[in-house]
C-alpha atoms as one frame of an Amber mdcrd trajectory, in Angstrom:
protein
   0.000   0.000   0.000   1.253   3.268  -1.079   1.461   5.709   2.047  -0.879
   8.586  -0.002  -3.073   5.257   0.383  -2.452   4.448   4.145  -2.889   8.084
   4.991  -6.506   8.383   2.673  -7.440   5.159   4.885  -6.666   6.588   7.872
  -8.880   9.481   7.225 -12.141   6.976   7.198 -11.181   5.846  10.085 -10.096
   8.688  12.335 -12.005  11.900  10.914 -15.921  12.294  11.713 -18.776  11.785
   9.068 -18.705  15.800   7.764 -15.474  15.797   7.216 -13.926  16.101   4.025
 -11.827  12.835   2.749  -8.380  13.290   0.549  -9.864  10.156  -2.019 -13.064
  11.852  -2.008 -12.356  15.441  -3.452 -13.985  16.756  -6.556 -10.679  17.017
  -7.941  -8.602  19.562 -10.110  -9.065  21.313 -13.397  -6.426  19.502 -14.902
  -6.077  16.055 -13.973  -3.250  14.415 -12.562  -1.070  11.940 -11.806  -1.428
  11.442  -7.238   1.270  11.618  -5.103   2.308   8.322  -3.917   3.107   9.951
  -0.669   1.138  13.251  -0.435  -3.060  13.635  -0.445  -4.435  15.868  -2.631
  -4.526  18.723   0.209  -1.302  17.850   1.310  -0.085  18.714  -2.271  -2.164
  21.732  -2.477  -0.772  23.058   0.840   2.429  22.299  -0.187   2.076  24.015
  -3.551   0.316  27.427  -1.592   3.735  27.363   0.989   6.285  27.312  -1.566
   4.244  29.841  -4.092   5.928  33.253  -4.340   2.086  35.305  -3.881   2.366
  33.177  -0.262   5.937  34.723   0.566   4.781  38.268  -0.677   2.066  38.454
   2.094   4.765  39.192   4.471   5.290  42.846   3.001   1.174  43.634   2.620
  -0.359  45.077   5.183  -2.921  43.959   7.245  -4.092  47.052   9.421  -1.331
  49.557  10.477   0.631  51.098   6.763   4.249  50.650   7.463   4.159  50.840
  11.144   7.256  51.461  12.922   8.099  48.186  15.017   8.888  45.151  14.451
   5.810  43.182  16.415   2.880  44.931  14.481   1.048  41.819  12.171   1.473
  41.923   8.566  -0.713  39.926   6.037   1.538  36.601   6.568   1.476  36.811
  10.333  -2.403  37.166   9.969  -2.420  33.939   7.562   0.020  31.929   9.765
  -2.156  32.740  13.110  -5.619  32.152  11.440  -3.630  28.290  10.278  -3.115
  27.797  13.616  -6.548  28.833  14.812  -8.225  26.501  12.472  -6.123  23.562
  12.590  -6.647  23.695  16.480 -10.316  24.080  15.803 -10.584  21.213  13.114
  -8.210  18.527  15.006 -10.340  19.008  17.666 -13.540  18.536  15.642 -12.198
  15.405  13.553 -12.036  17.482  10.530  -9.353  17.107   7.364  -6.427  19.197
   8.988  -4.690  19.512   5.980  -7.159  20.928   3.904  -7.993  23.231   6.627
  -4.564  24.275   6.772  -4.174  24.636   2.973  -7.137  26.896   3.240  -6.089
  28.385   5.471  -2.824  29.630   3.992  -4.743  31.197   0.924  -7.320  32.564
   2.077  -5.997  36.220   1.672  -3.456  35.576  -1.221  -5.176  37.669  -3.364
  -4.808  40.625  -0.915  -3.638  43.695  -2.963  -1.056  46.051  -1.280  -1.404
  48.068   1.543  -4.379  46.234   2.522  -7.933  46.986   2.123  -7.183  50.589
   0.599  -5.752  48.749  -2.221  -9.044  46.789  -2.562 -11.110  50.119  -2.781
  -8.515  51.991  -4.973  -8.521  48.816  -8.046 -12.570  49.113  -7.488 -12.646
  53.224  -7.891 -10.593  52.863 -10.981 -11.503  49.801 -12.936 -14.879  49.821
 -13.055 -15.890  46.906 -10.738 -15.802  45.921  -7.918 -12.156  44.233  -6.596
 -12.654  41.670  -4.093  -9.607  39.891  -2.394 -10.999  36.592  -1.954 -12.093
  36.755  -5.721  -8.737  37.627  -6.859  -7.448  34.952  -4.274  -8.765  32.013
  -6.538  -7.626  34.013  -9.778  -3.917  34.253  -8.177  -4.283  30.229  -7.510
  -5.601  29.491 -10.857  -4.092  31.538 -13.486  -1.624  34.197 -12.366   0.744
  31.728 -10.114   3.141  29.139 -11.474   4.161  31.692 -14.499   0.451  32.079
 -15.386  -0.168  27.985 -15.610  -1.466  27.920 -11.946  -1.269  25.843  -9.051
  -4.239  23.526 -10.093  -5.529  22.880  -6.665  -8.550  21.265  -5.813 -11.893
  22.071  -5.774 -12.346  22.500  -1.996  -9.486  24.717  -1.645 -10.654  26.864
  -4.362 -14.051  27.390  -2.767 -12.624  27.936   0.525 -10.430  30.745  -0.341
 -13.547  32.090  -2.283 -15.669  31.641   0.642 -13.511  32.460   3.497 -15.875
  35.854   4.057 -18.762  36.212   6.639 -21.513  36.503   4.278 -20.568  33.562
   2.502 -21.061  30.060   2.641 -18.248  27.581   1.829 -18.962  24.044   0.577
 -16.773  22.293   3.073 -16.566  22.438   6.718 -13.181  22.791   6.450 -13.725
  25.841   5.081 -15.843  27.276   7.527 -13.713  26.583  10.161 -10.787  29.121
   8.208 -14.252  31.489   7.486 -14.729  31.771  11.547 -10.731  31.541  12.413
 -10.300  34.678  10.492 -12.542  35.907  12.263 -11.420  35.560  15.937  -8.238
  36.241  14.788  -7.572  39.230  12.749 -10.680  40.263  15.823  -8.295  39.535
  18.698  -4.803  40.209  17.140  -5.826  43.849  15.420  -6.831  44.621  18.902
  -3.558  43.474  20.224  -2.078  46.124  17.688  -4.066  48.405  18.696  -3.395
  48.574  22.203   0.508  48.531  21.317   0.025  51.837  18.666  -1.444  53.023
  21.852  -5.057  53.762  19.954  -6.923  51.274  22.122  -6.758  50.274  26.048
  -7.714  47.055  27.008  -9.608  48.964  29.885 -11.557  50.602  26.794 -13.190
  48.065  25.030 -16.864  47.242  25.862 -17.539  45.481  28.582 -20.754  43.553
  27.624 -17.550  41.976  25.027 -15.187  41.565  27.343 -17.405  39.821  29.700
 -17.924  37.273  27.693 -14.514  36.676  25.276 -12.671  37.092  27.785 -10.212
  40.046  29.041  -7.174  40.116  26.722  -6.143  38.570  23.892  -5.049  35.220
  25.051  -7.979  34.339  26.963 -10.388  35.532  24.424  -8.703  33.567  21.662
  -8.916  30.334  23.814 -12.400  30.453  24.784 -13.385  31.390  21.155 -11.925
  28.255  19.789 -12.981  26.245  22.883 -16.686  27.871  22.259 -16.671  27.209
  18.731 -16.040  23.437  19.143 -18.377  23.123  21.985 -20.723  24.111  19.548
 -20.054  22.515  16.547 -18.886  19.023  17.616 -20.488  15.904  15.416 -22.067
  18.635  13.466 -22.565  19.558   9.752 -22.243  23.096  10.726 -19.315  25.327
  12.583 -20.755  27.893  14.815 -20.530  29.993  18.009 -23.514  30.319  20.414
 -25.154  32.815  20.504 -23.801  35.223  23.182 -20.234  34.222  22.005 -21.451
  35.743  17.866 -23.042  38.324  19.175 -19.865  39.798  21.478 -17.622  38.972
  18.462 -20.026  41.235  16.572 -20.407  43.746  18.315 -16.539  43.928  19.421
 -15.976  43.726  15.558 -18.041  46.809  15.440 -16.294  48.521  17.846 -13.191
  47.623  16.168 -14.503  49.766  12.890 -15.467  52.735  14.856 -12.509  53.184
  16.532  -9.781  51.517  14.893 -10.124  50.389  11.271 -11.513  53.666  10.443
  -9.050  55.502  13.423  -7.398  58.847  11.463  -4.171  57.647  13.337  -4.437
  54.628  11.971  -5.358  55.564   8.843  -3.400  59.178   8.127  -1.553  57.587
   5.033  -3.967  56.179   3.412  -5.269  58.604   1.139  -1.400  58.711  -0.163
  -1.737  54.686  -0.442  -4.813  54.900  -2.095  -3.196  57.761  -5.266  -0.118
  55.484  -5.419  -2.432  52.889  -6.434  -4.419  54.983  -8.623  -1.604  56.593
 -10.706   0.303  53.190 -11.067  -3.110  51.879 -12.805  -3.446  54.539 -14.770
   0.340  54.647 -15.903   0.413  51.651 -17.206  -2.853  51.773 -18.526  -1.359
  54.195 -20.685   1.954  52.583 -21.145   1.418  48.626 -21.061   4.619  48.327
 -22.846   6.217  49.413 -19.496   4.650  46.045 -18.059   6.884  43.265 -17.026
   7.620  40.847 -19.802   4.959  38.287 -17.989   1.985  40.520 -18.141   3.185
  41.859 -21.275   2.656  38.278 -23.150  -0.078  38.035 -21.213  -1.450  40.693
 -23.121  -0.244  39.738 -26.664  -1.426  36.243 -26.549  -4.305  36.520 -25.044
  -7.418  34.627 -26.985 -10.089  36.995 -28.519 -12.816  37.272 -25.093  -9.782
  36.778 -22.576  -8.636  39.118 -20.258  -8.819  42.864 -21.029  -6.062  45.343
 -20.717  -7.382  46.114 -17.263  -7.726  43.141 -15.984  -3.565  42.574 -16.369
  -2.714  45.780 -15.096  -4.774  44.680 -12.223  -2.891  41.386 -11.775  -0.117
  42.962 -11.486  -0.628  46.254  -9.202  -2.555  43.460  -7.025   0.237  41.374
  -6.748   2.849  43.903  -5.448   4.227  44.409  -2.115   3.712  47.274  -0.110
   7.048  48.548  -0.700   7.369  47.307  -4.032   4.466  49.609  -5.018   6.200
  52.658  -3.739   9.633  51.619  -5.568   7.782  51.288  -8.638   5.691  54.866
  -8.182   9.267  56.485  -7.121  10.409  55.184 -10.265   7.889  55.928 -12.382
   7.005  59.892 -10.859  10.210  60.965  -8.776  13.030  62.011  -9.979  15.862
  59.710  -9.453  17.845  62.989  -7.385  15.513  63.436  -5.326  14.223  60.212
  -3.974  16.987  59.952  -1.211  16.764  63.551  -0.600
């Protein structure tokens, strides 16, 4: 017996009935040959860790725009803690850990830079609306791997699709990444907070506090501990009620008085015309396009992807900082930049 098969049998017999088996998956766009050692997810996990869209998230942002200190999360300490979250959450509930994990891992990859500004600067000047989780499949399945893709499964596909609150994956796996981002980009944006000195533990509202507990630690570990209380040997993952509700409500709090915080957010107006000129540049100039996106262009098949689209790809797959070398270099004069 191969040990791909020994592991897929060991599945049946360990995980519970809802959980999603490795021999049972829908499968990939492209067929392949398996692994004789690897699952499917393992493969696909694999594939997401060594992908270089994975190793850019560690220069996005995730809340505070280049934030001076060296503790303050960045999109690929977000992804790594939500992976932990949900892995704890689906070993616990007999769940496929690996394509929880692999989930996991994606689930923001199609983040553009300097976080969530980027999103609403792409949307203001393409004409629709960008959405990360969206672009997060198109990264997996036809930007990555020098446009071929990573070809992952069906079930990871739909969970990094799916991975927001108003949606609905088609796994459980998946919903157990769609509620571990939220308690933790929740409890670890208020740990950020409280070290930019914009929130005080002492602040936040009580009737939350009461309930997830009274810093960070605590609240993460009776989240996860409330979540599989309530989910165990069921087809659904869930909270109770008063545990939702304070996450809610916190998560509310968070908006007023962080996420939308003018300390917080003082640069991002200057984030948000970065963004705008660079699409506009080389909306003007796609010859000034890397030679990837450039091809991309020429050979694309007649009802393919517009002009826009690329230029899209590619602003939404920068860096943080790479987006300001690229602006300096397109609208400063070389003299002046180190001024």
């Amino acid at each position: 017996m191969l040990l791909r098969e020994l592991y897929e049998h060991e599945e049946h017999e360990r995980l519970c009935k809802y959980a999603s088996f490795s021999d049972e998956s829908k499968g990939r766009d492209i067929p392949e040959e398996e692994s004789d050692m690897r699952t499917v997810y393992q493969r696909d996990r694999d594939r997401i860790l060594h992908s270089k869209s994975f190793r850019r998230l560690k220069h996005k942002t995730q809340v505070f725009l280049a934030p001076y200190g060296d503790h303050y999360r960045t999109r690929l300490t977000h992804t790594l803690e939500v992976s932990q979250i949900a892995r704890s959450i689906a070993k616990a509930l007999r769940c496929n850990e690996e394509l929880t994990e692999a989930i996991a891992l994606a689930h923001d990859i199609g983040h553009t830079p300097f976080g969530h500004v980027g999103e609403r600067a792409l949307s203001a000047v393409c004409g629709k609306t960008f959405r990360h989780n969206e672009n997060g499949v198109r990264v997996v399945t036809c930007i990555e791997n020098d446009g071929k893709g990573l070809n992952l499964t069906f079930e990871v596909r739909d969970g990094i699709l799916n991975h927001k609150t108003d949606l609905k994956p088609a796994t459980l796996e998946g919903d157990i990444v769609r509620i571990s981002d939220k308690i933790a980009y929740i409890s670890h944006d208020i740990d950020d907070g409280i070290r930019a000195d914009v929130l005080m533990e002492e602040g936040l509202p009580k009737e939350c506090t009461d309930v997830l507990g009274h810093s960070t630690r605590d609240r993460i570990d009776r989240m996860i501990h409330n979540v599989v209380e309530n989910s165990l040997d069921k087809p659904k993952v869930m909270m109770s009620e008063d545990f939702w509700n304070a996450l809610m409500t916190l998560r509310k709090y968070m908006f007023d008085n962080l996420y939308t915080n003018p300390v917080v957010k003082g640069e991002e107006s200057k984030a948000e015309e970065i963004i705008c000129l660079l699409y506009k540049y080389f909306m003007d100039n796609p010859e000034e396009l890397p030679v990837e996106f450039k091809e991309k262009i020429e050979n694309q098949p007649e009802g393919g992807d517009s002009l826009s689209d690329v230029v899209c790809d590619y602003i939404a797959g920068m860096t943080d900082n790479y987006a300001v070398e690229v602006f300096q270099g397109i609208y400063i004069p070389k003299s002046w930049i180190n001024l």
